[in-house]
PDB file of C-alpha atoms in Angstrom:
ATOM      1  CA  UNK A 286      22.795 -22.344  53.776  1.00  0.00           C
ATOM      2  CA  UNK A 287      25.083 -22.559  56.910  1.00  0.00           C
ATOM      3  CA  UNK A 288      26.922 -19.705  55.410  1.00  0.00           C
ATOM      4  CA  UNK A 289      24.727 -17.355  55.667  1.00  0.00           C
ATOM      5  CA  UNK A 290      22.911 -18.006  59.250  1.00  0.00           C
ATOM      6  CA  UNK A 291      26.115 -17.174  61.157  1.00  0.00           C
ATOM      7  CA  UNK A 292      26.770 -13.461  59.647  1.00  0.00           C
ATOM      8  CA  UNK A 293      22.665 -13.187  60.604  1.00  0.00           C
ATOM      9  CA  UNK A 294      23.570 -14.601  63.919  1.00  0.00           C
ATOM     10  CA  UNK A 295      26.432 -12.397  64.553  1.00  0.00           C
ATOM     11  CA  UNK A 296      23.860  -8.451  63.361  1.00  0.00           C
ATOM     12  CA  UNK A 297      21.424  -9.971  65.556  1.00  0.00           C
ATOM     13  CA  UNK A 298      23.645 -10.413  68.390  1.00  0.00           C
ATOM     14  CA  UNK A 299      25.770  -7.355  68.013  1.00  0.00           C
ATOM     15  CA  UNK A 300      21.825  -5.203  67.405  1.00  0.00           C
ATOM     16  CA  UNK A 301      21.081  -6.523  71.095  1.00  0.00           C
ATOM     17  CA  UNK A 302      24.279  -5.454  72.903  1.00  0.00           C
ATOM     18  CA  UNK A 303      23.824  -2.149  71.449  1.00  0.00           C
ATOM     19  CA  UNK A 304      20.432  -1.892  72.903  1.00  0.00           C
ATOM     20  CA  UNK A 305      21.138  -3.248  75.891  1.00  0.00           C
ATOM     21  CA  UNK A 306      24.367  -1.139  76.360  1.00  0.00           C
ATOM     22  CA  UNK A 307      22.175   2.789  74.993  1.00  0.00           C
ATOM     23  CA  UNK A 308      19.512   1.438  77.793  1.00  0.00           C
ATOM     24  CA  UNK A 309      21.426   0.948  80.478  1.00  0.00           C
ATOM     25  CA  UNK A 310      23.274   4.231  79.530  1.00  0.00           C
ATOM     26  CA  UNK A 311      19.881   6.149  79.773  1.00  0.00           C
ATOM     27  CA  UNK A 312      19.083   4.290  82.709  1.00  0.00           C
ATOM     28  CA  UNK A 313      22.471   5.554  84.737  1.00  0.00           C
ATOM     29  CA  UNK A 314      21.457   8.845  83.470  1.00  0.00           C
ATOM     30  CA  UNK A 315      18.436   8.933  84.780  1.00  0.00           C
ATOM     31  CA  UNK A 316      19.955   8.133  88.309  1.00  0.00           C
ATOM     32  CA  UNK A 317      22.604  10.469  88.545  1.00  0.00           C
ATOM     33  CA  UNK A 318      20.120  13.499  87.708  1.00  0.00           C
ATOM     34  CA  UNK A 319      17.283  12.362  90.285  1.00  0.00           C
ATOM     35  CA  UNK A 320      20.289  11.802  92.739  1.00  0.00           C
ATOM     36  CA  UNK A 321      21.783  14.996  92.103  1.00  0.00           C
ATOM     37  CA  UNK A 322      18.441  16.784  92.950  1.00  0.00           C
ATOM     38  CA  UNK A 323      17.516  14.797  95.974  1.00  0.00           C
ATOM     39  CA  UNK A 324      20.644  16.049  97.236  1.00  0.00           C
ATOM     40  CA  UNK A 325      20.276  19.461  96.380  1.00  0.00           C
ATOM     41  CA  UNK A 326      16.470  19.237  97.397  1.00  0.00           C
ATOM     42  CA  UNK A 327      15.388  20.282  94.095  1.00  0.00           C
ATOM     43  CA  UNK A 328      12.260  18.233  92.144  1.00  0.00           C
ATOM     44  CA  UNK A 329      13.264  17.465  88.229  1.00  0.00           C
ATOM     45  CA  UNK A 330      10.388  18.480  85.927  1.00  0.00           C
ATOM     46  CA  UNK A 331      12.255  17.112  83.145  1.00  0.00           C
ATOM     47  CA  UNK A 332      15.445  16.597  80.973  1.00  0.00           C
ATOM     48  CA  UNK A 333      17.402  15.476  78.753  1.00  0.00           C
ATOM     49  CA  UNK A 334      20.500  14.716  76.820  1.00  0.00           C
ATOM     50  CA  UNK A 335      22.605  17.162  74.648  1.00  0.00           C
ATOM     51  CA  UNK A 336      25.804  17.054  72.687  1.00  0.00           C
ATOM     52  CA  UNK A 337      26.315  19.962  70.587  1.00  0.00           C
ATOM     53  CA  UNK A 338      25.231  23.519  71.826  1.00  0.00           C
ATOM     54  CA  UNK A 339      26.605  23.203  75.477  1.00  0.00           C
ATOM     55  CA  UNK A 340      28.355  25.779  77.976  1.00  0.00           C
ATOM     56  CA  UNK A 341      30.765  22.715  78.442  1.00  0.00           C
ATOM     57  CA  UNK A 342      33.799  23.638  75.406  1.00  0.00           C
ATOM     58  CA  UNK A 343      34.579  19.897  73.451  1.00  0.00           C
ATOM     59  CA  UNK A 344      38.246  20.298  75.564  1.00  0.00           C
ATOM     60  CA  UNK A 345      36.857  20.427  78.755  1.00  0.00           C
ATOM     61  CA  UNK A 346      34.746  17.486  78.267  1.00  0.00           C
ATOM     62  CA  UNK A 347      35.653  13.947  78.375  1.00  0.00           C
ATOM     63  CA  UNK A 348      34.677  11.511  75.384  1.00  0.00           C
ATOM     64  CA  UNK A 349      32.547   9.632  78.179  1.00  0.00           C
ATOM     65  CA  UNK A 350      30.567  12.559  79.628  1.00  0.00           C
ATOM     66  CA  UNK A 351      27.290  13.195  79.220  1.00  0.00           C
ATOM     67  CA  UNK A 352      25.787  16.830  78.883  1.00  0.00           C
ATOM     68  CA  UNK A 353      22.351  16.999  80.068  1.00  0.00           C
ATOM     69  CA  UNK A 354      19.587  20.493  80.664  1.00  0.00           C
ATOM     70  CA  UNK A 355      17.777  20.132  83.378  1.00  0.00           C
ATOM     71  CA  UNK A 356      14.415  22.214  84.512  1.00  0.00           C
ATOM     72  CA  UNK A 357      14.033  21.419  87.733  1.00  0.00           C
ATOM     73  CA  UNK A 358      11.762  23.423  91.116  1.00  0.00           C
ATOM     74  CA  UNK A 359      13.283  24.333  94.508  1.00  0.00           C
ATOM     75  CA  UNK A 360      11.353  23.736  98.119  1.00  0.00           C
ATOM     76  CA  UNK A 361       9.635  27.524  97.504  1.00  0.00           C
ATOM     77  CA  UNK A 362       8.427  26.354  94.384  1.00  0.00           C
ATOM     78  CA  UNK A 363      10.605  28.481  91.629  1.00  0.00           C
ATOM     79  CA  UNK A 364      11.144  26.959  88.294  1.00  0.00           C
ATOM     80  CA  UNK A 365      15.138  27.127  87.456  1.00  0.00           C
ATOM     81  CA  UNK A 366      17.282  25.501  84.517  1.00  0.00           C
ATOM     82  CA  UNK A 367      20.824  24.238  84.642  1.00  0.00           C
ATOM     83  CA  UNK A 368      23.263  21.951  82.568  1.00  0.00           C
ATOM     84  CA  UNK A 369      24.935  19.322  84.424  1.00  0.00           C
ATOM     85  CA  UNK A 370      27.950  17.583  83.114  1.00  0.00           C
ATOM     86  CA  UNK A 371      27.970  13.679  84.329  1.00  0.00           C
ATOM     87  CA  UNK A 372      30.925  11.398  85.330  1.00  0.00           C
ATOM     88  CA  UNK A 373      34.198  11.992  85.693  1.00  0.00           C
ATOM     89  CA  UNK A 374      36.906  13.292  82.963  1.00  0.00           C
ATOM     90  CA  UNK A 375      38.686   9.721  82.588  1.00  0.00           C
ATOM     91  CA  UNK A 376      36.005   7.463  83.957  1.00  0.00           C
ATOM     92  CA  UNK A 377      33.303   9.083  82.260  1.00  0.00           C
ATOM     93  CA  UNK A 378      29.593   7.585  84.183  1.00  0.00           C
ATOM     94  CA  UNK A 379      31.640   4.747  85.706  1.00  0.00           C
ATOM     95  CA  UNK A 380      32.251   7.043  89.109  1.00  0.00           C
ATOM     96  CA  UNK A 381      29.302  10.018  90.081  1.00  0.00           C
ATOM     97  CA  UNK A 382      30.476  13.211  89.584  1.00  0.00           C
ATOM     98  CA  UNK A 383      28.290  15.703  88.931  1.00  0.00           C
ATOM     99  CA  UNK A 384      29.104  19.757  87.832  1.00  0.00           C
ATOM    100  CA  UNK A 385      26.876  21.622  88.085  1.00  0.00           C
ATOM    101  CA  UNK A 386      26.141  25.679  85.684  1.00  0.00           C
ATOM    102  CA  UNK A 387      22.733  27.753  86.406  1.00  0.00           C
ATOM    103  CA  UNK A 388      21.112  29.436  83.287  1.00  0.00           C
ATOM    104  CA  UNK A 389      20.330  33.118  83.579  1.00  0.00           C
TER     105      UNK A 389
END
């Protein structure tokens, strides 16, 4: 019976780190792309995540990265789309870098 409770123990555990770890991913995120627009004075109407299908080529992308679209509206109130690439090459979302390619 002991057997049996400790392999349990082990999914269960393992289950909640990787939850913990993909939220707190989505979470940093998050930050970096509202951060990014404060600074550029831009309001995000929404975005999200991508990995395939990117103007970012697979060599000029770090493993760490993170490719996001974004829609965001300037101060005169015109709609505009862009992809930002997050984190650094090495260091991937450990340091804020943000880059920065306007659709269109």
């Amino acid at each position: 019976m002991e057997f049996f409770f400790l392999p349990i123990l082990i999914s269960i555990m393992a289950l909640l780190f990787a939850w913990s770890y993909l939220r707190a991913r989505r979470k940093k995120i998050s930050v970096y792309v509202h951060r990014w627009a404060k600074e550029n004075e831009f309001t995000v109407l929404k975005y999200e995540e991508r990995s395939f299908f990117t103007p970012y080529p697979f060599l000029l992308r770090g493993r760490n990265q993170v490719v996001c679209k974004v829609e965001v509206v300037d101060s005169q109130g015109a709609s505009k789309s862009c992809w930002l690439r997050l984190g650094s090459y090495f260091s991937g979302l450990l340091t804020y870098e943000v880059d920065c390619k306007w659709c269109g």
